[in-house]
DNA sequence: GTACCTGCAAATTCTTTGCAGTGGG
DNA sequence: CCCACTGCAAAGAATTTGCAGGTAC
């Protein structure tokens, strides 16, 4: 019913994210630019959750090769979401992105101590979702569930001194 | 398992929200001010979801009786959440508040067409939540589930002209 | 060549904060 | 009377937008 984060494996997909995005651009008369190519490579080479700021921080600085301006990063992240490559959701007031294309549907546990996001999958959850929606005559497009609390590691280290005292 | 919004009835609580808040203030050495009294009355007289902006819009304007400045509204809403009177969550990038004290735990369906929030309750959902958390050694504090889609009314009116074309 | 794209800076939106004056207990 | 509270305006944080010049196609 539920799965540990390690078991969240990529799905088989016929097109790479890059190819999928090319297709998306072409069908809309948009262009393949060096910035878009660079960003899609970057984003799909790391499999973690991130927000716009974190991504920008890890990108080349102004003046360096492959610099992409913040405005373009924001614009491009939005396109990735439109294209179905990324998912985004709000957490703690920030917009968190995660890989969507090539990854199975899942939900999250959020540790309010270390701010880590764990993932889980549950068939039963989908079933409840659909039952509730059917009851109310609601047509489901998607859902988002986040369980908040404290992860195993943070529970263990409760009384120890922590390097990163985030909350 | 699930319930229509109409069936979400207030719980029996020994103290009124006002009394509960007084208690909260007293135990912390904080003060009962006219602004706080006015706001708690206002907020608990309407049982709907709202954000800070919407609330401010419905409040008396500068110069009128019972005017409360935006800064104070923001400060006070935060106190209400701390006091357990209100809940808040992020939706579409805005912070939505809802009554918590005196209301049962529930989750939401969000119509992306008319932006209405419906509520539902599910024991099974709580069970899944706890099972998943137990599996991962995660200590649950709370959770938030939002099902997104299109409500019954908006589905019916799909092709008709709508007065408020919000999306 | 055309129109889409990018970088830059300025504008927006939402929310928080510093400060001086007010008022609750 | 003290110190929390409020209103005001300014500051912040996160994102979006207008515009002039660059560049896919």
Coordinates of C-alpha atoms (C1' of nucleotides) in Angstrom, one line a residue:
Chain A
X1 CA 0.0 0.0 0.0
X2 CA 2.7 2.4 0.8
X3 CA 6.3 2.5 -0.4
X4 CA 9.5 3.9 1.0
X5 CA 11.1 6.7 -1.0
X6 CA 13.8 4.4 -2.4
X7 CA 11.2 2.3 -4.2
X8 CA 9.9 5.3 -6.2
X9 CA 11.4 4.2 -9.5
X10 CA 11.2 6.1 -12.8
X11 CA 8.7 4.7 -15.3
X12 CA 9.5 3.6 -18.7
X13 CA 8.8 6.4 -21.1
X14 CA 9.3 6.4 -24.8
X15 CA 10.6 9.9 -25.0
X16 CA 13.3 11.5 -22.9
X17 CA 12.3 14.7 -21.1
X18 CA 14.3 16.6 -23.6
X19 CA 12.5 15.0 -26.5
X20 CA 9.2 15.4 -24.9
X21 CA 9.9 19.1 -24.4
X22 CA 11.0 19.5 -28.0
X23 CA 7.7 18.1 -29.0
X24 CA 5.8 20.4 -26.7
X25 CA 7.7 23.4 -28.2
X26 CA 7.2 22.4 -31.7
X27 CA 3.5 21.8 -31.5
X28 CA 3.1 25.3 -30.1
X29 CA 5.4 27.1 -32.4
X30 CA 7.9 27.9 -29.6
X31 CA 11.7 27.8 -29.9
X32 CA 14.5 25.7 -28.7
X33 CA 16.9 28.0 -27.0
X34 CA 20.2 27.3 -25.3
X35 CA 18.7 28.4 -22.0
X36 CA 15.8 26.0 -22.2
X37 CA 18.1 23.1 -23.2
X38 CA 20.5 23.9 -20.4
X39 CA 17.7 24.1 -17.8
X40 CA 16.0 20.9 -18.7
X41 CA 19.3 19.1 -18.5
X42 CA 20.1 20.6 -15.2
X43 CA 16.7 19.9 -13.7
X44 CA 16.4 16.4 -14.9
X45 CA 20.0 15.5 -13.7
X46 CA 18.9 16.0 -10.1
X47 CA 16.0 14.1 -8.8
X48 CA 15.1 16.1 -5.8
X49 CA 12.6 18.7 -4.8
X50 CA 13.6 22.3 -5.3
X51 CA 12.3 25.8 -5.5
X52 CA 13.2 28.6 -7.9
X53 CA 15.6 30.2 -5.6
X54 CA 17.5 27.1 -4.8
X55 CA 17.8 26.3 -8.5
X56 CA 19.0 29.8 -9.3
X57 CA 21.6 29.5 -6.6
X58 CA 23.0 26.4 -8.1
X59 CA 23.1 27.8 -11.7
X60 CA 26.1 29.7 -13.2
X61 CA 26.3 33.3 -12.1
X62 CA 26.1 36.3 -14.2
X63 CA 29.1 36.5 -16.4
X64 CA 29.8 32.8 -16.3
X65 CA 29.0 30.4 -19.2
X66 CA 25.4 29.2 -19.4
X67 CA 24.1 32.1 -17.2
X68 CA 20.3 32.2 -17.2
X69 CA 18.6 35.2 -15.7
X70 CA 16.1 34.7 -12.9
X71 CA 13.3 36.0 -15.0
X72 CA 14.0 33.3 -17.6
X73 CA 14.3 30.6 -14.9
X74 CA 10.9 31.5 -13.6
X75 CA 9.4 31.7 -17.1
X76 CA 11.0 28.3 -18.0
X77 CA 9.9 26.5 -14.9
X78 CA 6.4 27.5 -15.7
X79 CA 6.7 26.1 -19.2
X80 CA 8.1 22.8 -17.8
X81 CA 5.0 22.6 -15.6
X82 CA 2.7 23.4 -18.6
X83 CA 4.6 20.8 -20.6
X84 CA 4.0 18.2 -17.9
X85 CA 7.7 17.7 -17.2
X86 CA 7.5 19.2 -13.7
X87 CA 4.9 19.3 -10.9
X88 CA 4.7 22.2 -8.5
X89 CA 3.0 22.8 -5.2
X90 CA 3.0 25.2 -2.3
X91 CA 4.8 24.3 0.9
X92 CA 5.6 26.7 3.8
X93 CA 4.8 29.5 1.4
X94 CA 7.3 28.6 -1.2
X95 CA 6.7 26.9 -4.6
X96 CA 8.3 23.5 -4.7
X97 CA 9.0 21.8 -8.0
X98 CA 9.6 18.1 -8.6
X99 CA 10.0 15.9 -11.6
X100 CA 6.8 14.6 -13.0
X101 CA 7.4 13.2 -16.5
X102 CA 8.7 9.7 -16.1
X103 CA 7.8 9.4 -12.5
X104 CA 4.8 7.7 -10.9
X105 CA 2.1 9.6 -9.1
X106 CA 2.8 9.9 -5.4
X107 CA 2.2 12.0 -2.3
X108 CA 4.5 13.5 0.4
X109 CA 5.5 13.4 4.0
X110 CA 7.1 16.6 5.1
X111 CA 9.4 16.8 8.1
X112 CA 8.9 20.2 9.7
X113 CA 12.2 19.7 11.6
X114 CA 14.7 19.1 8.7
X115 CA 12.3 20.2 5.9
X116 CA 12.9 17.0 4.0
X117 CA 10.2 15.6 1.7
X118 CA 9.6 11.9 1.7
X119 CA 7.4 10.2 -0.9
X120 CA 4.8 7.5 -0.7
X121 CA 2.3 5.8 -3.0
X122 CA -1.1 4.5 -2.0
X123 CA -3.7 2.9 -4.2
X124 CA -6.2 3.2 -1.4
X125 CA -5.7 6.9 -1.3
X126 CA -6.6 7.2 -5.0
X127 CA -9.7 5.1 -4.3
X128 CA -10.8 7.4 -1.5
X129 CA -10.2 10.4 -3.7
X130 CA -12.3 9.0 -6.5
X131 CA -15.1 7.8 -4.1
X132 CA -15.4 11.2 -2.4
X133 CA -15.4 13.0 -5.7
X134 CA -18.0 10.7 -7.1
X135 CA -20.2 11.3 -4.1
X136 CA -20.1 15.0 -4.7
X137 CA -20.4 15.0 -8.4
X138 CA -16.9 16.4 -8.6
X139 CA -14.7 15.7 -11.7
X140 CA -11.2 15.0 -10.4
X141 CA -8.2 16.5 -12.2
X142 CA -5.5 15.9 -9.6
X143 CA -4.9 15.9 -5.9
X144 CA -2.2 16.8 -3.4
X145 CA -1.7 15.2 0.0
X146 CA 1.0 16.2 2.4
X147 CA 1.5 14.6 5.8
X148 CA 3.3 16.9 8.2
X149 CA 5.3 15.8 11.2
X150 CA 8.8 14.6 12.2
X151 CA 10.9 12.1 10.3
X152 CA 12.6 9.1 11.9
X153 CA 16.1 10.7 11.9
X154 CA 14.8 13.9 13.5
X155 CA 13.0 11.9 16.1
X156 CA 16.1 10.1 17.0
X157 CA 18.2 13.2 17.2
X158 CA 15.6 15.0 19.2
X159 CA 17.8 15.7 22.1
X160 CA 21.1 15.8 20.4
X161 CA 22.6 19.0 19.1
X162 CA 21.8 19.4 15.5
X163 CA 24.1 21.0 12.9
X164 CA 21.2 22.6 11.0
X165 CA 18.6 23.8 13.4
X166 CA 16.1 24.7 10.8
X167 CA 12.9 25.3 12.6
Chain B
X1 CA -17.0 7.6 4.7
X2 CA -17.3 10.9 3.0
X3 CA -19.8 13.7 3.8
X4 CA -21.3 16.5 1.8
X5 CA -20.4 20.0 3.0
X6 CA -23.8 20.5 4.5
X7 CA -23.2 17.8 7.0
X8 CA -20.0 19.3 8.4
X9 CA -21.5 20.4 11.7
X10 CA -19.9 22.4 14.5
X11 CA -18.8 20.3 17.4
X12 CA -20.0 20.9 21.0
X13 CA -17.3 23.0 22.7
X14 CA -17.4 24.2 26.2
X15 CA -16.0 27.6 25.4
X16 CA -17.0 30.0 22.7
X17 CA -14.2 31.1 20.3
X18 CA -14.2 34.4 22.1
X19 CA -13.8 32.8 25.5
X20 CA -11.1 30.4 24.2
X21 CA -9.2 33.3 22.8
X22 CA -9.4 35.3 26.1
X23 CA -8.0 32.3 27.8
X24 CA -5.2 32.1 25.3
X25 CA -4.4 35.8 25.7
X26 CA -4.5 35.6 29.5
X27 CA -2.2 32.7 29.8
X28 CA 0.4 34.5 27.7
X29 CA 0.1 37.9 29.3
X30 CA -1.4 39.4 26.1
X31 CA -4.2 42.0 26.0
X32 CA -7.8 42.1 24.9
X33 CA -8.0 44.9 22.5
X34 CA -11.0 46.2 20.6
X35 CA -9.4 45.2 17.3
X36 CA -9.0 41.6 18.5
X37 CA -12.5 41.4 19.8
X38 CA -13.9 42.9 16.6
X39 CA -12.0 40.5 14.4
X40 CA -12.8 37.4 16.2
X41 CA -16.5 38.3 16.1
X42 CA -16.3 39.0 12.4
X43 CA -14.3 35.9 11.5
X44 CA -16.6 33.5 13.5
X45 CA -19.8 35.0 12.2
X46 CA -19.0 33.8 8.6
X47 CA -18.2 30.2 8.2
X48 CA -16.4 30.3 4.9
X49 CA -12.9 30.2 3.7
X50 CA -11.2 33.4 3.2
X51 CA -7.8 35.0 2.7
X52 CA -6.3 38.1 4.4
X53 CA -7.2 40.3 1.4
X54 CA -10.8 39.2 1.2
X55 CA -11.2 39.8 4.9
X56 CA -9.7 43.3 4.8
X57 CA -12.0 44.1 1.9
X58 CA -15.0 43.3 3.9
X59 CA -13.8 45.2 7.0
X60 CA -14.6 48.9 7.7
X61 CA -12.4 51.3 5.8
X62 CA -10.0 53.8 7.1
X63 CA -11.9 56.5 8.9
X64 CA -14.9 54.3 9.6
X65 CA -15.8 52.8 13.0
X66 CA -13.9 49.7 13.9
X67 CA -11.2 50.2 11.3
X68 CA -8.4 47.8 11.7
X69 CA -5.2 48.3 9.7
X70 CA -3.9 45.6 7.4
X71 CA -0.8 45.1 9.5
X72 CA -3.0 44.3 12.5
X73 CA -5.2 42.0 10.5
X74 CA -2.2 40.0 9.4
X75 CA -0.8 40.0 12.9
X76 CA -4.2 38.9 14.4
X77 CA -4.8 36.2 11.9
X78 CA -1.5 34.7 12.8
X79 CA -2.5 34.8 16.5
X80 CA -5.8 33.1 15.7
X81 CA -3.9 30.3 14.1
X82 CA -1.5 30.0 17.0
X83 CA -4.5 30.0 19.4
X84 CA -6.0 27.1 17.4
X85 CA -9.0 29.1 16.4
X86 CA -8.2 29.1 12.7
X87 CA -6.4 26.8 10.3
X88 CA -4.5 28.1 7.3
X89 CA -3.1 26.5 4.2
X90 CA -1.7 27.5 0.8
X91 CA -3.9 27.3 -2.3
X92 CA -3.1 28.8 -5.7
X93 CA -0.3 30.7 -4.0
X94 CA -2.6 32.5 -1.5
X95 CA -3.0 31.7 2.2
X96 CA -6.5 30.5 2.9
X97 CA -7.9 30.6 6.4
X98 CA -10.8 28.5 7.8
X99 CA -12.5 28.0 11.2
X100 CA -10.8 25.3 13.2
X101 CA -12.0 25.7 16.8
X102 CA -15.3 23.9 17.1
X103 CA -15.1 22.3 13.7
X104 CA -14.2 18.7 12.9
X105 CA -11.1 17.7 11.0
X106 CA -11.7 17.5 7.3
X107 CA -10.2 17.8 3.9
X108 CA -11.1 19.7 0.7
X109 CA -12.1 19.6 -2.9
X110 CA -11.2 22.6 -4.9
X111 CA -13.0 23.6 -8.0
X112 CA -10.5 25.2 -10.3
X113 CA -13.4 26.7 -12.3
X114 CA -15.3 28.7 -9.7
X115 CA -12.6 28.4 -7.0
X116 CA -15.1 27.1 -4.5
X117 CA -13.8 24.9 -1.6
X118 CA -15.9 21.9 -0.7
X119 CA -15.2 19.8 2.4
X120 CA -15.2 16.1 3.2
X121 CA -14.4 13.8 6.0
X122 CA -12.9 10.3 5.7
X123 CA -11.9 8.0 8.4
X124 CA -10.1 5.8 5.9
X125 CA -7.9 8.7 4.8
X126 CA -6.8 9.1 8.4
X127 CA -6.0 5.4 8.6
X128 CA -3.9 5.6 5.4
X129 CA -2.1 8.6 6.8
X130 CA -1.2 6.8 10.0
X131 CA -0.2 3.6 8.2
X132 CA 2.0 5.3 5.8
X133 CA 3.7 7.3 8.6
X134 CA 4.1 4.2 10.8
X135 CA 5.8 2.4 7.8
X136 CA 8.3 5.2 7.5
X137 CA 8.8 5.9 11.2
X138 CA 7.3 9.3 10.8
X139 CA 5.5 11.0 13.6
X140 CA 2.4 12.7 12.3
X141 CA 1.4 16.2 13.4
X142 CA -1.2 16.9 10.7
X143 CA -1.9 16.5 7.1
X144 CA -3.5 18.4 4.3
X145 CA -5.3 16.9 1.3
X146 CA -6.8 18.8 -1.5
X147 CA -8.6 17.2 -4.5
X148 CA -8.6 19.5 -7.5
X149 CA -11.1 19.4 -10.3
X150 CA -14.4 20.7 -11.4
X151 CA -17.5 20.8 -9.2
X152 CA -21.0 19.6 -10.2
X153 CA -22.4 23.0 -10.9
X154 CA -19.5 24.0 -13.1
X155 CA -19.6 20.8 -15.0
X156 CA -23.3 21.5 -15.7
X157 CA -22.7 25.0 -16.8
X158 CA -19.7 24.0 -18.9
X159 CA -21.1 25.4 -22.2
X160 CA -23.3 28.1 -20.7
X161 CA -22.1 31.6 -20.4
X162 CA -20.9 32.2 -16.8
X163 CA -21.4 35.4 -14.9
X164 CA -18.1 35.1 -13.1
X165 CA -15.5 33.7 -15.5
X166 CA -12.8 33.3 -12.9
X167 CA -10.3 31.1 -14.6
Chain C
dG1 C1' 12.8 38.8 -41.8
dT2 C1' 9.5 37.9 -38.3
dA3 C1' 8.1 37.0 -33.9
dC4 C1' 9.7 34.6 -30.1
dC5 C1' 13.1 35.0 -26.4
dT6 C1' 16.2 36.9 -23.2
dG7 C1' 18.3 40.0 -19.8
dC8 C1' 17.6 43.9 -17.2
dA9 C1' 15.2 46.7 -14.3
dA10 C1' 11.1 48.2 -12.6
dA11 C1' 6.6 46.9 -11.1
dT12 C1' 3.5 43.8 -8.4
dT13 C1' 1.7 41.2 -4.8
dC14 C1' 1.6 39.6 -0.4
dT15 C1' 3.3 40.1 4.1
dT16 C1' 6.4 41.7 7.7
dT17 C1' 8.8 45.1 10.4
dG18 C1' 10.5 49.6 12.7
dC19 C1' 8.8 53.2 15.1
dA20 C1' 6.2 56.6 17.7
dG21 C1' 2.1 57.2 19.9
dT22 C1' -2.0 54.8 22.5
dG23 C1' -4.2 52.2 25.9
dG24 C1' -5.2 47.8 28.6
dG25 C1' -4.4 45.8 33.1
Chain D
dC1 C1' 2.7 53.4 34.7
dC2 C1' 4.6 49.9 32.1
dC3 C1' 4.8 47.4 28.2
dA4 C1' 1.9 45.3 24.7
dC5 C1' -0.6 46.9 20.8
dT6 C1' -1.8 49.7 16.8
dG7 C1' -1.4 52.4 12.6
dC8 C1' 1.5 54.1 9.3
dA9 C1' 4.9 53.8 6.1
dA10 C1' 8.7 51.5 4.5
dA11 C1' 11.0 47.2 3.9
dG12 C1' 11.1 42.5 2.2
dA13 C1' 10.5 38.3 -0.4
dA14 C1' 8.9 36.1 -4.3
dT15 C1' 7.5 36.6 -8.8
dT16 C1' 5.9 39.0 -13.0
dT17 C1' 6.2 42.3 -16.6
dG18 C1' 7.7 46.1 -20.1
dC19 C1' 11.0 46.9 -23.2
dA20 C1' 15.0 46.9 -26.3
dG21 C1' 18.1 44.1 -28.4
dG22 C1' 19.3 39.2 -29.8
dT23 C1' 18.3 34.8 -32.3
dA24 C1' 15.8 30.6 -33.8
dC25 C1' 13.7 29.0 -37.8

